Amino acid sequence: MEITIGVRNVAREINLESTQSPEEVLAAVDKALAGSTSLVLQDEKGRHVIVPAGALGYVELGPAEQRRVGIGLV
């Protein structure tokens, strides 16, 4: 799933591909915002992205679709 994180006062977004489910990501965002802690997410290569909850502008979850590879796919 593609995740886009907007950070306050920063022009660029953070984009990552994650194997976490949408429910896991939503729970992590809710926990970070409720406890004023950091949002910690893991990308598909096992790296962690950490954003302080106070700096979060928004979190956008992309569709959980698989990439298609081939010739002639419509």
C-alpha positions as a printed NumPy array, in Angstrom:
array([[  0.   ,   0.   ,   0.   ],
       [  1.2  ,   3.507,  -0.778],
       [  1.327,   5.926,   2.157],
       [  1.824,   9.684,   1.816],
       [  2.586,  11.773,   4.9  ],
       [  2.346,  15.537,   4.903],
       [  4.572,  17.285,   7.437],
       [  3.73 ,  20.768,   8.743],
       [  5.92 ,  23.594,   7.43 ],
       [  7.68 ,  21.273,   4.972],
       [  7.005,  21.567,   1.242],
       [  7.778,  17.932,   0.399],
       [  5.714,  14.91 ,   1.31 ],
       [  7.012,  11.605,   2.636],
       [  6.028,   8.731,   0.324],
       [  6.529,   5.08 ,   1.163],
       [  5.296,   1.662,   0.135],
       [  4.298,  -0.497,   3.077],
       [  3.141,  -4.049,   3.605],
       [  1.163,  -2.966,   6.674],
       [ -2.613,  -3.197,   6.429],
       [ -4.729,  -0.031,   6.358],
       [ -6.07 ,  -0.956,   9.802],
       [ -2.524,  -1.152,  11.228],
       [ -1.598,   2.228,   9.757],
       [ -4.787,   3.873,  11.031],
       [ -4.206,   2.423,  14.5  ],
       [ -0.617,   3.744,  14.505],
       [ -1.785,   7.228,  13.438],
       [ -4.546,   7.282,  16.079],
       [ -2.12 ,   6.122,  18.777],
       [  0.449,   8.776,  17.833],
       [ -2.122,  11.581,  17.785],
       [ -3.841,  10.505,  21.001],
       [ -0.611,  10.123,  22.959],
       [  1.304,  13.011,  21.35 ],
       [  4.085,  10.567,  20.512],
       [  5.773,   9.725,  17.221],
       [  4.18 ,   7.977,  14.257],
       [  6.314,   4.957,  13.376],
       [  5.678,   3.096,  10.118],
       [  7.688,   0.397,   8.364],
       [  8.242,   0.355,   4.61 ],
       [  8.354,  -2.753,   2.429],
       [ 12.159,  -2.985,   2.77 ],
       [ 12.018,  -3.053,   6.567],
       [ 13.096,   0.565,   7.117],
       [ 11.254,   2.641,   9.7  ],
       [  9.853,   6.127,   9.129],
       [  9.374,   8.176,  12.298],
       [  7.424,  11.449,  12.349],
       [  6.601,  13.371,  15.552],
       [  2.824,  13.565,  16.02 ],
       [  2.973,  17.342,  16.425],
       [  4.479,  17.673,  12.938],
       [  1.815,  15.597,  11.168],
       [ -0.209,  17.547,   8.634],
       [ -2.011,  14.577,   7.079],
       [ -1.646,  10.878,   6.275],
       [ -3.024,   9.583,   2.981],
       [ -3.483,   5.869,   2.323],
       [ -3.415,   4.747,  -1.291],
       [ -5.287,   1.78 ,  -2.68 ],
       [ -3.968,  -1.635,  -1.759],
       [ -3.647,  -2.944,  -5.296],
       [ -1.014,  -5.242,  -6.674],
       [  1.256,  -4.107,  -9.445],
       [  0.594,  -5.733, -12.773],
       [  3.434,  -6.655, -15.071],
       [  3.056,  -7.71 , -18.665],
       [  2.523,  -6.708, -22.219],
       [ -0.929,  -5.833, -23.477],
       [ -2.54 ,  -5.324, -20.071],
       [ -5.337,  -2.801, -20.136]])
